[in-house]
Structure formats: structure tokens, C-alpha cells
């Protein structure tokens, strides 16, 4: 069954720890809002729960943000692999400055490829909500 959800409802689900992907009978996965599979066009989409944590595939320290994030620079964005889908979010709880200006590399990277992260949702000062990643303590 599909709740016929939009992105807001999907963020609600992620915030509740119940994030999901939409999968079609041919195994393609996508994220809401979708009513048809973007890969093959079928409309028979069902919800598949996302794993509780994903792994960082790549990350970027952003020093010049989009207007909505301008007062938060620098910050770290990452793309994380959640199995069937990849999510993009802002990484919380890390120090973006550890990478910058560190020619001696005495400081660790703020986060590493392969690090586990949990997806969450944060309400921003302008009222928008955004996807965030919290590094999982190992
Ligand atoms: Zn498909």
C-alpha cells in the first residue's frame, strides 16, 4: 500500500524513524513524491522501509551556502547510501572546520566515507524542514 504521500509526509515519516523508499515491481527505488516509477513508468509503487542507518558515500564542506543556509556556513552536506536509495542531507554534530586550512592534517576529517549516519529532520529558522544526518557512534 502507498499512502500517496508527498515530500512533507515523507519527512514526517523520516522524523519518526520510519523513512521509506518507493519501490516498483521491477525493483527500482525512488523517493516521494512519486506516483510512477521514474525508471520504468509503472504506477504500482509500494513502500519499503529504509534501514535505520546509511553510509556516507561522499561529503562536501560548504563554505558558500545557498541563501537559505547562508548564515550556517560552513557546514557539511553528505550523500548517504540507504540501500535502495541515496539521500542528501546536512551532517550534524561534526566540525566542518577540521578539514579547512589543515595542511598538516593533524585534525581528522569531519566525517569519512563509509561512516554510518542516521537520517532525521530539522526545522529551520525560516520554517522549512530539511533532511539531516546524525553520525552514528560506533
Ligand atoms: Zn520501475
Short mmCIF file of C-alpha atoms and ligand atoms in Angstrom, two decimals:
data_model
loop_
_atom_site.label_atom_id
_atom_site.label_comp_id
_atom_site.label_asym_id
_atom_site.label_seq_id
_atom_site.Cartn_x
_atom_site.Cartn_y
_atom_site.Cartn_z
CA UNK A 1 0.00 0.00 0.00
CA UNK A 2 1.06 3.51 -0.71
CA UNK A 3 -0.04 6.48 1.32
CA UNK A 4 0.12 8.55 -1.84
CA UNK A 5 2.43 10.81 0.02
CA UNK A 6 4.25 13.95 -0.85
CA UNK A 7 7.61 15.05 0.37
CA UNK A 8 6.25 16.63 3.56
CA UNK A 9 4.63 13.36 4.61
CA UNK A 10 7.85 11.56 3.78
CA UNK A 11 9.78 13.96 6.03
CA UNK A 12 7.24 13.21 8.78
CA UNK A 13 7.98 9.53 8.38
CA UNK A 14 11.73 10.09 8.47
CA UNK A 15 11.35 12.26 11.56
CA UNK A 16 9.53 9.36 13.21
CA UNK A 17 12.30 6.96 12.25
CA UNK A 18 10.05 5.39 9.66
CA UNK A 19 11.66 6.56 6.46
CA UNK A 20 10.87 4.58 3.37
CA UNK A 21 11.55 4.35 -0.31
CA UNK A 22 9.00 3.71 -3.03
CA UNK A 23 9.75 0.57 -4.96
CA UNK A 24 8.17 -0.78 -8.10
CA UNK A 25 7.65 -4.46 -9.01
CA UNK A 26 10.81 -4.29 -11.11
CA UNK A 27 12.95 -3.38 -8.12
CA UNK A 28 13.50 0.29 -8.85
CA UNK A 29 13.51 2.55 -5.84
CA UNK A 30 12.70 6.23 -5.64
CA UNK A 31 11.69 8.82 -3.11
CA UNK A 32 8.38 10.66 -2.72
CA UNK A 33 6.66 12.47 -4.20
CA UNK A 34 6.24 9.85 -6.90
CA UNK A 35 3.22 8.31 -8.46
CA UNK A 36 5.02 6.44 -11.20
CA UNK A 37 8.36 4.68 -11.21
CA UNK A 38 10.88 7.11 -12.71
CA UNK A 39 12.75 4.20 -14.27
CA UNK A 40 10.04 2.15 -15.92
CA UNK A 41 6.83 4.14 -15.56
CA UNK A 42 4.71 1.64 -13.64
CA UNK A 43 2.30 3.09 -11.09
CA UNK A 44 2.28 0.07 -8.76
CA UNK A 45 4.61 1.52 -6.17
CA UNK A 46 4.91 0.19 -2.65
CA UNK A 47 6.71 1.46 0.42
CA UNK A 48 9.86 -0.25 1.55
CA UNK A 49 11.32 0.72 4.91
CA UNK A 50 14.74 2.28 4.83
CA UNK A 51 17.46 0.89 7.08
CA UNK A 52 17.91 2.81 10.30
CA UNK A 53 21.33 3.98 9.17
CA UNK A 54 23.01 4.65 5.88
CA UNK A 55 26.65 5.04 4.98
CA UNK A 56 28.33 8.19 3.74
CA UNK A 57 29.21 7.94 0.07
CA UNK A 58 30.58 11.41 -0.35
CA UNK A 59 30.54 14.65 1.55
CA UNK A 60 31.32 18.30 0.94
CA UNK A 61 32.21 21.11 3.29
CA UNK A 62 30.15 24.06 2.11
CA UNK A 63 31.69 27.46 2.69
CA UNK A 64 29.34 29.45 0.49
CA UNK A 65 25.81 28.31 1.09
CA UNK A 66 22.59 28.83 -0.73
CA UNK A 67 20.66 31.84 0.65
CA UNK A 68 18.61 29.64 2.98
CA UNK A 69 21.79 28.29 4.54
CA UNK A 70 23.98 31.38 4.25
CA UNK A 71 24.05 32.04 7.97
CA UNK A 72 25.10 28.48 8.72
CA UNK A 73 28.29 28.21 6.70
CA UNK A 74 30.49 26.38 6.86
CA UNK A 75 28.52 23.18 7.07
CA UNK A 76 28.84 19.67 5.79
CA UNK A 77 26.49 18.05 3.31
CA UNK A 78 26.67 14.37 2.50
CA UNK A 79 25.15 11.83 0.19
CA UNK A 80 24.43 8.65 2.09
CA UNK A 81 23.62 5.22 0.74
CA UNK A 82 20.50 3.79 2.35
CA UNK A 83 20.49 0.63 0.32
CA UNK A 84 17.92 1.15 -2.37
CA UNK A 85 18.15 4.93 -2.41
CA UNK A 86 20.63 7.70 -1.75
CA UNK A 87 19.71 10.61 0.44
CA UNK A 88 21.30 14.04 0.59
CA UNK A 89 21.39 15.89 3.86
CA UNK A 90 23.22 18.26 6.16
CA UNK A 91 25.51 16.46 8.59
CA UNK A 92 25.01 17.49 12.20
CA UNK A 93 27.35 17.06 15.12
CA UNK A 94 30.56 17.40 13.14
CA UNK A 95 33.04 20.23 12.95
CA UNK A 96 33.34 21.41 9.36
CA UNK A 97 36.45 23.39 10.20
CA UNK A 98 38.50 20.30 10.85
CA UNK A 99 39.03 19.92 7.14
CA UNK A 100 39.63 23.54 6.23
CA UNK A 101 43.09 25.04 6.48
CA UNK A 102 44.55 21.87 7.86
CA UNK A 103 47.70 21.45 5.84
CA UNK A 104 49.30 19.30 8.49
CA UNK A 105 46.30 17.01 8.52
CA UNK A 106 46.57 16.83 12.26
CA UNK A 107 42.83 17.09 12.55
CA UNK A 108 40.56 14.35 11.34
CA UNK A 109 38.11 14.88 8.54
CA UNK A 110 34.72 15.97 9.84
CA UNK A 111 33.26 12.69 8.63
CA UNK A 112 34.59 9.86 6.49
CA UNK A 113 33.37 7.89 3.53
CA UNK A 114 31.64 4.81 4.87
CA UNK A 115 30.69 6.35 8.20
CA UNK A 116 27.21 5.33 9.34
CA UNK A 117 24.62 8.09 9.69
CA UNK A 118 21.01 8.20 10.75
CA UNK A 119 18.57 10.36 8.86
CA UNK A 120 16.49 12.92 10.67
CA UNK A 121 14.56 16.08 10.03
CA UNK A 122 15.30 19.53 11.33
CA UNK A 123 13.09 22.58 11.20
CA UNK A 124 14.91 25.60 10.01
CA UNK A 125 14.58 29.18 11.15
CA UNK A 126 12.57 30.05 8.06
CA UNK A 127 10.09 27.27 8.81
CA UNK A 128 11.28 24.89 6.14
CA UNK A 129 12.30 21.44 7.10
CA UNK A 130 15.43 19.80 5.85
CA UNK A 131 16.92 16.34 5.92
CA UNK A 132 19.84 16.00 8.32
CA UNK A 133 22.26 13.21 9.11
CA UNK A 134 23.47 12.37 12.58
CA UNK A 135 26.68 10.34 12.70
CA UNK A 136 26.14 7.03 14.49
CA UNK A 137 28.52 6.44 17.37
CA UNK A 138 30.31 3.17 16.92
ZN1 LIG B 1 10.46 0.60 -12.08
#
